[in-house]
Tab-separated table of C-alpha atoms in Angstrom:
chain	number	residue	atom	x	y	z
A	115	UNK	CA	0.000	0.000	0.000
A	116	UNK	CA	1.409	3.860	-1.079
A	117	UNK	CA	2.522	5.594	1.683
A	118	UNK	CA	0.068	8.430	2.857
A	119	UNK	CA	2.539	11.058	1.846
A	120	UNK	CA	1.774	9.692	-1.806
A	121	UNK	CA	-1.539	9.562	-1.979
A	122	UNK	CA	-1.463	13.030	-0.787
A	123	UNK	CA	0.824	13.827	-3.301
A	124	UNK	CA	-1.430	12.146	-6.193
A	125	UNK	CA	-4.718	13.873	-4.772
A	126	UNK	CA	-2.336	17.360	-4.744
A	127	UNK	CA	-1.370	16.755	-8.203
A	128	UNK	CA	-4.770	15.654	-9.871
A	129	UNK	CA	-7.424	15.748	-6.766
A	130	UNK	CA	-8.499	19.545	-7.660
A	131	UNK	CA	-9.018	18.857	-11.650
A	132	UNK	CA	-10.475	15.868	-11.356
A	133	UNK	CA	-11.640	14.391	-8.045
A	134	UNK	CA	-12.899	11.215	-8.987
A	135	UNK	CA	-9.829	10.328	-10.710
A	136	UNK	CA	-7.809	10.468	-7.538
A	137	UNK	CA	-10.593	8.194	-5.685
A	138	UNK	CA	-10.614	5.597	-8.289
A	139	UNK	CA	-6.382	5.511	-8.340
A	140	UNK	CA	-6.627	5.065	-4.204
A	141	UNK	CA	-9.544	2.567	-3.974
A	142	UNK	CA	-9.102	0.294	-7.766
A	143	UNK	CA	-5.082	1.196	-8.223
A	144	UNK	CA	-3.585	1.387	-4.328
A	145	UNK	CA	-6.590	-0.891	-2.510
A	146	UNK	CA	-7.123	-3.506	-5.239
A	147	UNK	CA	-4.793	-4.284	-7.910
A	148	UNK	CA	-2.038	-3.314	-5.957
A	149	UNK	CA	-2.918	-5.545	-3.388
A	150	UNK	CA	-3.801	-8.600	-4.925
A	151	UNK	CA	-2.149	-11.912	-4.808
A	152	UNK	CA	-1.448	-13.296	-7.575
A	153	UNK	CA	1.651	-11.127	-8.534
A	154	UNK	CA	3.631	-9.615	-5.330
A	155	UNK	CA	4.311	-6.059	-5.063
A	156	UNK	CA	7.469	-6.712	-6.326
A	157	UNK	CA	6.340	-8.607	-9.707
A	158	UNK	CA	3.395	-6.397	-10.090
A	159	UNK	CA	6.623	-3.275	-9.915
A	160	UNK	CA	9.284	-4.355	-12.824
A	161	UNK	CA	5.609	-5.273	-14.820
A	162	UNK	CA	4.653	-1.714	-14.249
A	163	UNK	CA	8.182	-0.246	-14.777
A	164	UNK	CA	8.694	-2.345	-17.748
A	165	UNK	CA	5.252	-1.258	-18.779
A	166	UNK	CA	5.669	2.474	-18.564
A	167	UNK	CA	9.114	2.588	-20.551
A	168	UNK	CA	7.717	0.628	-23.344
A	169	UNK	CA	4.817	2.825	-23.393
A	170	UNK	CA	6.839	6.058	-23.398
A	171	UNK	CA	4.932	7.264	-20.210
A	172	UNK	CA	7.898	8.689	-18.867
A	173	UNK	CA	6.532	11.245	-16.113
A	174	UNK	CA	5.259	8.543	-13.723
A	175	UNK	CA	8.482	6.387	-14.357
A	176	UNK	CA	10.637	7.941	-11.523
A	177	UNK	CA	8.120	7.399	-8.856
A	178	UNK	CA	7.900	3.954	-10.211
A	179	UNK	CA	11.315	3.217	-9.908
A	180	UNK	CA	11.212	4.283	-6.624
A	181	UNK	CA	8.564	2.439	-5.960
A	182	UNK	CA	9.865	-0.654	-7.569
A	183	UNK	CA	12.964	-0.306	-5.156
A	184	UNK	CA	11.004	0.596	-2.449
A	185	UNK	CA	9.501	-2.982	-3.045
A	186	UNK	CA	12.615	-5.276	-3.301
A	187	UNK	CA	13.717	-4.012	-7.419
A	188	UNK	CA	17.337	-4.096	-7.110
A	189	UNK	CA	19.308	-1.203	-9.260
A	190	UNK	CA	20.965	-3.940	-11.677
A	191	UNK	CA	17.326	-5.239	-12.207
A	192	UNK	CA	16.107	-1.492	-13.572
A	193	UNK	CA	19.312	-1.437	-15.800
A	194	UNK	CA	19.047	-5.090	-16.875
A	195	UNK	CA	14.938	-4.092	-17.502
A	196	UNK	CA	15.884	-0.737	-19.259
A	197	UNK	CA	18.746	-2.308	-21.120
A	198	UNK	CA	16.297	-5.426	-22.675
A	199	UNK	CA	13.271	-3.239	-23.574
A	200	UNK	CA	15.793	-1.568	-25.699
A	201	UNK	CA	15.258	-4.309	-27.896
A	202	UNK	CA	11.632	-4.498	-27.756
A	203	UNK	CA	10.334	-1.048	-26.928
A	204	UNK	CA	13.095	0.752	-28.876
A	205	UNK	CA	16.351	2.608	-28.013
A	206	UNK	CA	14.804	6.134	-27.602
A	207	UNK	CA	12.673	4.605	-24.873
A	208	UNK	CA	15.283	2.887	-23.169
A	209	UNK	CA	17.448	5.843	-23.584
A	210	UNK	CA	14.979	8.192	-21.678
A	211	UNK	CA	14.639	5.448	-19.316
A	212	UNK	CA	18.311	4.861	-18.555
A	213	UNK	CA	18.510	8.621	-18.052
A	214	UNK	CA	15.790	8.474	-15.489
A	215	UNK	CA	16.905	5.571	-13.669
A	216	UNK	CA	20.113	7.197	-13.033
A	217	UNK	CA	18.476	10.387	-11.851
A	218	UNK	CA	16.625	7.972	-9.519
A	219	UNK	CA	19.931	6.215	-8.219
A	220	UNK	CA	21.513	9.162	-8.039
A	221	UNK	CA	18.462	10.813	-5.573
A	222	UNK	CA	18.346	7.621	-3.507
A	223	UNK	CA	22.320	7.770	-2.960
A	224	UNK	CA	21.946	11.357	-1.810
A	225	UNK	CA	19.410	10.684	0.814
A	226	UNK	CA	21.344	7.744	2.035
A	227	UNK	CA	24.414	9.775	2.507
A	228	UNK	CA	22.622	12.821	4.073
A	229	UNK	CA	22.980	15.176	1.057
């Protein structure tokens, strides 16, 4: 389940525009598929990583990588993830996505040294 600092975050983001968007992504995105258990959170992550860089949906991938780490996604996993899509989704998508996963590494090596 997203942390309550996300789900803020989400209702902050969309909430105002559209209301019932940010109550169906908690209660059908965060409160069911997210927490069924057929695929665990950490299957149903590289699926929606892998998902989102073949799709070119780039602005949600860095909270998905986080996310995906967050939920047991090691950093060689992304790269090894970002590097095959290349051949299926396309360079320029894998590309954008290798520049975003770093930008993610890089953030979560900052925090963990205190910078």
């Amino acid at each position: 389940m997203p942390s309550k600092e996300l789900r803020d975050s989400l209702r902050g983001i969309f909430g105002d525009v559209a209301p019932k968007l940010a109550e169906l992504t908690e209660t059908v995105v965060f409160d069911d598929v997210w927490e069924r258990k057929a695929l665990s959170k950490r299957d149903r992550s590289v699926v929606t990583v892998s998902a989102l860089i073949a799709m070119g949906r780039l602005e949600q991938l860095p909270a998905h990588m986080g996310r995906a780490l967050d939920n047991g996604v090691t950093q060689a996993e992304i790269e090894e993830i970002v590097t095959h899509l290349a051949i299926y989704a396309g360079f320029p998508c894998a590309i954008s996505a290798a520049r975003i996963a770093n930008e993610v590494f890089q953030e979560r090596a900052a925090k963990r040294s205190g910078g």
